[in-house]
Tab-separated table of C-alpha atoms in Angstrom:
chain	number	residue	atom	x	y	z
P	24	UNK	CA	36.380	146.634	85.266
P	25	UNK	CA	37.785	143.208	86.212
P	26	UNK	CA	41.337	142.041	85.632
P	27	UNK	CA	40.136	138.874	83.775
P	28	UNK	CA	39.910	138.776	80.307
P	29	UNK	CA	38.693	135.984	78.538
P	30	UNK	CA	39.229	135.693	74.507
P	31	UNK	CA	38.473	132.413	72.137
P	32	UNK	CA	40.474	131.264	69.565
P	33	UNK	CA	38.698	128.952	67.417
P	34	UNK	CA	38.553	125.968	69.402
P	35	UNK	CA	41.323	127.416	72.370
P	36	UNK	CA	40.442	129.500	75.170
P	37	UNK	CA	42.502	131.959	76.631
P	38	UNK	CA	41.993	133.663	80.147
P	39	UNK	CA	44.636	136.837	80.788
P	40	UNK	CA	45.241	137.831	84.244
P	41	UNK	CA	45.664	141.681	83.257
P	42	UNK	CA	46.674	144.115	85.801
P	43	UNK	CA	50.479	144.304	85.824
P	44	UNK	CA	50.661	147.339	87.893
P	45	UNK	CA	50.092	145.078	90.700
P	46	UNK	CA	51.621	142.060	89.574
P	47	UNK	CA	48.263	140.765	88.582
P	48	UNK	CA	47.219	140.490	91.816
P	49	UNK	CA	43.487	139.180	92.212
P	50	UNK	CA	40.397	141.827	93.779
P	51	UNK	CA	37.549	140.093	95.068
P	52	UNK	CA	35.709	140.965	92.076
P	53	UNK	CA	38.559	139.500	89.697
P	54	UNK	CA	38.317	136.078	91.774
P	55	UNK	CA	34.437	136.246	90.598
P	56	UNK	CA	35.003	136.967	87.241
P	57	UNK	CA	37.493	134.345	87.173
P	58	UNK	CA	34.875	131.988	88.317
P	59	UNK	CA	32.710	133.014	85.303
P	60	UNK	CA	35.673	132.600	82.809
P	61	UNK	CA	36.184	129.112	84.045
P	62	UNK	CA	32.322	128.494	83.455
P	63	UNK	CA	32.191	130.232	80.317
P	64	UNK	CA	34.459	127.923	79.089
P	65	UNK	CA	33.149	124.456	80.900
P	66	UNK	CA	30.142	126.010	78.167
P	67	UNK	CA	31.948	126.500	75.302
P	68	UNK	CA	32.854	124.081	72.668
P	69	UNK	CA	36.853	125.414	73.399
P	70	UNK	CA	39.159	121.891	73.345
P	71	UNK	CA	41.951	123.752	75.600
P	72	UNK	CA	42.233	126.303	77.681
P	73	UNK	CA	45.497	128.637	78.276
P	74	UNK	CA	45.957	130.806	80.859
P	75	UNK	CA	48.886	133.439	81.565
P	76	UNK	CA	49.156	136.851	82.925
P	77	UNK	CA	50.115	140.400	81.744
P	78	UNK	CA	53.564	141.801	82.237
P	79	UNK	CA	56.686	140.219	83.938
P	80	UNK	CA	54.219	138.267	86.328
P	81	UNK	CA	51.647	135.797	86.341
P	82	UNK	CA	49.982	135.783	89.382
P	83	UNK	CA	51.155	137.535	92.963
P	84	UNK	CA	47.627	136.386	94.644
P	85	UNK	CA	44.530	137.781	96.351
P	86	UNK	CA	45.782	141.916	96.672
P	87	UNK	CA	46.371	142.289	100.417
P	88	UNK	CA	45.702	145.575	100.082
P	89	UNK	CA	42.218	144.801	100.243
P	90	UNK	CA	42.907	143.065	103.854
P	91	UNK	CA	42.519	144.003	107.386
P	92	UNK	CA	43.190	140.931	109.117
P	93	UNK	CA	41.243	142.355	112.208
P	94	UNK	CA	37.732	143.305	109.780
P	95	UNK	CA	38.234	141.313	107.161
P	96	UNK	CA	35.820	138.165	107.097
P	97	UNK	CA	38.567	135.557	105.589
P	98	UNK	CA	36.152	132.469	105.991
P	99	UNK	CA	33.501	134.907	103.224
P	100	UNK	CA	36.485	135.906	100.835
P	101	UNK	CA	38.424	132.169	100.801
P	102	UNK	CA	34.712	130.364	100.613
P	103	UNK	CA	33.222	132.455	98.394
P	104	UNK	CA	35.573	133.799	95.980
P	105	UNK	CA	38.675	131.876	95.769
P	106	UNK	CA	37.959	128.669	96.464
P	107	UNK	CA	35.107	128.679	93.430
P	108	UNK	CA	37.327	130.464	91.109
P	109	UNK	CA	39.933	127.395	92.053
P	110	UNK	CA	37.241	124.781	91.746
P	111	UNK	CA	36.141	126.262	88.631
P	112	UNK	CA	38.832	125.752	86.707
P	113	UNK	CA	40.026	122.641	88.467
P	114	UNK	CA	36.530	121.355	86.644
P	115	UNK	CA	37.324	122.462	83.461
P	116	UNK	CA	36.634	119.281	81.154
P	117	UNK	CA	39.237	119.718	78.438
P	118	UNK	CA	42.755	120.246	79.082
P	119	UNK	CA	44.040	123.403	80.850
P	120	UNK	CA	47.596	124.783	80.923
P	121	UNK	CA	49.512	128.141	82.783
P	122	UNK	CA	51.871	129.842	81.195
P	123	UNK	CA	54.043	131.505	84.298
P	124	UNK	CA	57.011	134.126	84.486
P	125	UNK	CA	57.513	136.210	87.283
P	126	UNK	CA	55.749	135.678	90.539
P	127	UNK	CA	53.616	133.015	90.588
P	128	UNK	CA	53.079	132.972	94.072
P	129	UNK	CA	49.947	132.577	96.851
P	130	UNK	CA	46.741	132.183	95.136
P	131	UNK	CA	48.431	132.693	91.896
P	132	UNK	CA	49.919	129.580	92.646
P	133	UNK	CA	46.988	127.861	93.677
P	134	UNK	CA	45.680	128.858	90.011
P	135	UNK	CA	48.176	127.083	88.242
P	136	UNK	CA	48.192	123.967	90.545
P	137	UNK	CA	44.373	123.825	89.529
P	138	UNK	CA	45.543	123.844	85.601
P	139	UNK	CA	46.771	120.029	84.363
P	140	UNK	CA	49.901	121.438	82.992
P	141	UNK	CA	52.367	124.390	83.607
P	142	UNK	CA	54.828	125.770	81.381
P	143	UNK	CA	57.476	128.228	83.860
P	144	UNK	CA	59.644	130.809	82.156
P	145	UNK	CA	63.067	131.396	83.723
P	146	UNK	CA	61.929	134.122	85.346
P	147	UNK	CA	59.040	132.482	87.160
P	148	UNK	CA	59.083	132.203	91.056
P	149	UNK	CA	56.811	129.866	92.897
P	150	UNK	CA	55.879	130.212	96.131
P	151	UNK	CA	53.533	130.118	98.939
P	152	UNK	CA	54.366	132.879	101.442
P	153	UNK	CA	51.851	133.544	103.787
P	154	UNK	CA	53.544	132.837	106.438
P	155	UNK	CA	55.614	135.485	105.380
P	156	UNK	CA	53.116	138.137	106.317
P	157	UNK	CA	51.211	136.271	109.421
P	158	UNK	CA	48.832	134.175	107.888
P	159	UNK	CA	47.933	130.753	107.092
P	160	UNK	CA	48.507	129.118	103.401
P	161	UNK	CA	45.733	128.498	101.315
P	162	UNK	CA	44.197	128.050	97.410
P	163	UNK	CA	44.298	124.327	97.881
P	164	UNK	CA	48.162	124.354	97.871
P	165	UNK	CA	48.512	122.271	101.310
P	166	UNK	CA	46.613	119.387	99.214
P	167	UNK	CA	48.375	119.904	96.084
P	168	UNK	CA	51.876	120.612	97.499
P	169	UNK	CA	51.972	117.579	99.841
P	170	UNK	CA	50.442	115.358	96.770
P	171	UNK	CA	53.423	116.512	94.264
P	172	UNK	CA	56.107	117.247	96.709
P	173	UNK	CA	55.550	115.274	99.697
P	174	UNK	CA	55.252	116.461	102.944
P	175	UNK	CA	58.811	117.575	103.938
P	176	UNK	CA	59.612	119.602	101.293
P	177	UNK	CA	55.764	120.876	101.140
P	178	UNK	CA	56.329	121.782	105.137
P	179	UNK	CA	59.370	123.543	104.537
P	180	UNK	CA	57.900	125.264	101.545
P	181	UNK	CA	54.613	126.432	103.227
P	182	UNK	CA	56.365	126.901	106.767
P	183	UNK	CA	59.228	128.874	105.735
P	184	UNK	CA	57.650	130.864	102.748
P	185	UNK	CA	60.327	130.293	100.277
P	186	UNK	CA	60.181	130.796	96.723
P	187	UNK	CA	61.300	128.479	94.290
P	188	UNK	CA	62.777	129.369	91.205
P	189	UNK	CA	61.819	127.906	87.967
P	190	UNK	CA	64.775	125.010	86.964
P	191	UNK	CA	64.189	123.764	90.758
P	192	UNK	CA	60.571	123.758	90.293
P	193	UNK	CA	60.847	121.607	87.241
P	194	UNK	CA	63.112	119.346	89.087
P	195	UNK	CA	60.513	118.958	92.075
P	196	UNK	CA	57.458	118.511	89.772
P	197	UNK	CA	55.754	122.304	90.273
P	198	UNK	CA	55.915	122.837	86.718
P	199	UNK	CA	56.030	120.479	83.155
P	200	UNK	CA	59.175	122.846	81.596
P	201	UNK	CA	60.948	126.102	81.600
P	202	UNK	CA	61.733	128.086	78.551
P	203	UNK	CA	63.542	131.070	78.165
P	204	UNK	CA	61.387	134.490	78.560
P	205	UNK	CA	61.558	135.434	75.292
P	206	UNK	CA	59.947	132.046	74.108
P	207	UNK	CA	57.504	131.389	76.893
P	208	UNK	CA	54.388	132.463	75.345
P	209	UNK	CA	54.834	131.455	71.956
P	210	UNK	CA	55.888	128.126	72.675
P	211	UNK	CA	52.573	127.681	75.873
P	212	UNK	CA	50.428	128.911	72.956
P	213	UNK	CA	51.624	126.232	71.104
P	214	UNK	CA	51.601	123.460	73.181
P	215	UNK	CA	48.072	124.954	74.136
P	216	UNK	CA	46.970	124.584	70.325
P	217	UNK	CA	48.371	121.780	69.831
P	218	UNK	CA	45.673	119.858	72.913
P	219	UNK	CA	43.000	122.075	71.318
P	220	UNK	CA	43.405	119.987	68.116
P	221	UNK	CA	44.023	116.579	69.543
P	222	UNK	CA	41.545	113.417	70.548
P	223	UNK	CA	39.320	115.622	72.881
P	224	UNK	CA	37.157	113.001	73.265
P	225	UNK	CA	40.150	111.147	74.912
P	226	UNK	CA	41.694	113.903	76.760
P	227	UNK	CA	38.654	114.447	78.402
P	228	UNK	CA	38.418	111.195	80.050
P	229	UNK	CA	41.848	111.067	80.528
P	230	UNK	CA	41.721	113.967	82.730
P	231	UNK	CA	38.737	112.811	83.850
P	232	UNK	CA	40.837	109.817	85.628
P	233	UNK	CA	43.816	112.326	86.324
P	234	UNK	CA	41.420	114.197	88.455
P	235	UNK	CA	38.994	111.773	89.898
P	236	UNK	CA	40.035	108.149	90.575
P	237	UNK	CA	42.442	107.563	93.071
P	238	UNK	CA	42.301	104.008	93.723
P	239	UNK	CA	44.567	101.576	91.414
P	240	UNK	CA	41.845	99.409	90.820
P	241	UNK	CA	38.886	101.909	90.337
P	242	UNK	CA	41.532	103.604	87.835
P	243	UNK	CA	41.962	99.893	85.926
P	244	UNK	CA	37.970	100.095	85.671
P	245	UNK	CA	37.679	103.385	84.608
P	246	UNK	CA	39.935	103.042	81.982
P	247	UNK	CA	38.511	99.971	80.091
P	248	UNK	CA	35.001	101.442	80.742
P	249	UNK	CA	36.155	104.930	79.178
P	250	UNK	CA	38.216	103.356	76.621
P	251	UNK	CA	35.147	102.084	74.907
P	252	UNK	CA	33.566	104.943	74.379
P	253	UNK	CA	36.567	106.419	73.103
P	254	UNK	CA	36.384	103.667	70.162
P	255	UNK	CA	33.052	104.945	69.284
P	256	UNK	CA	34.379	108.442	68.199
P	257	UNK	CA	35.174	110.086	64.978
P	258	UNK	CA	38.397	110.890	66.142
P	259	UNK	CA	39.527	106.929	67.129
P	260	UNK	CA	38.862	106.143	63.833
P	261	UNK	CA	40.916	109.212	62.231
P	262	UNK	CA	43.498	108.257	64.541
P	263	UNK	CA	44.267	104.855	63.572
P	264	UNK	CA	43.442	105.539	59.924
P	265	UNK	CA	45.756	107.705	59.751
P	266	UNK	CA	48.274	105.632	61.518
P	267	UNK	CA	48.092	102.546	59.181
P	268	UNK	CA	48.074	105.159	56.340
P	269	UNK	CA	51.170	106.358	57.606
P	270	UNK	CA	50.092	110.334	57.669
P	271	UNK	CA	49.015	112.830	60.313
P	272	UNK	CA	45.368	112.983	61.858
P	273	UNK	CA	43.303	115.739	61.814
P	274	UNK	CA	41.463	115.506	64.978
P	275	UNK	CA	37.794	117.484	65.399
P	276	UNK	CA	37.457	116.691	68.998
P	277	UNK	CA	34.206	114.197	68.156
């Protein structure tokens, strides 16, 4: 039985990173199923997807108790387990958010630097500290700690194997906000619900453009060339209908 559990509601998705014995740290076989989650939900008609884990932690990483630096083949594990799972959800079309407390740390990290949005608890520690233990950093946060936080700070982070905690986070751009604990998941879920039922059509591309276009200019012609297809949905016209109306649109992500 994996540690990934994957649940719809209506049009949100919602992966759980369940074993909080170990902090939810990841098994080979819960990097694969996490992989499948992600895909299940690329298929899905789900507008959003939420992910968080079980207990007082999100996600500790791969479990090193399943390594043996001298017999273990890390080029198999990081190629063909993590780095899909990573990809996976980095590909998700429609918006993706982490809700962290605890440790998010290692891979877990690299799993909510792959979401678009994360929402830290109080509690939550961020961190990548391989070096801590003799090894190298990985789970894409090189890429996405030197493209947030610049390369000093991501040197120091990945060289020294700090953790961060969650209001300096925030400050340095790791996560979106920090609530208390107690509020956390009620208040990811909603945020969570909240994308499911917006201009999906538009949050799509947007992301799209988030993820994809680099360049200035290619980002300029993306936008006008995207924009008009946005015009063409259901939900543009909602939108500004309800606008000059002066009430609230009810978005069905077409």
């Amino acid at each position: 039985m994996t540690a990934v559990e994957l649940v719809f509601h209506d049009d949100l998705a919602e992966i759980t990173l369940n074993r909080p014995e170990r902090k939810n740290a990841l098994r080979g076989q819960d990097w694969s199923a996490l992989t499948d989650a992600a895909l299940q939900v690329t298929a899905s008609p789900a507008r959003a997807l939420l992910i968080r884990g079980a207990g007082d932690a999100f996600c500790s990483g791969f479990d090193i108790a399943e390594i043996e630096p001298d017999k273990t083949d890390a080029l198999a594990i990081i190629d063909s387990l993590v780095n899909p799972a990573l990809r996976a959800l980095r590909d998700v079309p429609v918006p993706t958010l982490a809700a962290v407390t605890g440790a998010c740390v290692g891979g877990g990290f690299g799993i909510a630097a792959a979401c678009d949005i994360t929402i830290a608890a109080e509690s939550a520690r961020f961190g990548a500290p391989y070096s801590n233990i003799g090894i190298m950093c990985d789970a894409g946060l090189h890429s996405f700690l030197r493209d947030t936080i610049g390369h000093q700070r991501a040197a120091f982070m990945i060289f020294t194997g700090i953790t961060i905690p969650s209001r300096a986070a925030l400050d340095m751009g790791l996560c979106s906000d920090v609530l208390p604990d107690s509020d956390l998941q009620e208040g990811a879920r909603a945020l969570a619900k909240r994308l499911a039922t917006g201009p999906t059509a538009a949050l799509r591309r947007s992301k799209h453009i988030l993820r994809h276009v680099a360049d200035p200019d290619a980002a300029l012609d993306a936008e006008a060339r995207l924009q008009a297809e946005v015009f063409a949905t259901e939900d543009a016209r909602e939108g500004i209908s309800a606008f000059l109306s002066g009430r609230r649109p009810t978005f069905t992500g077409r």
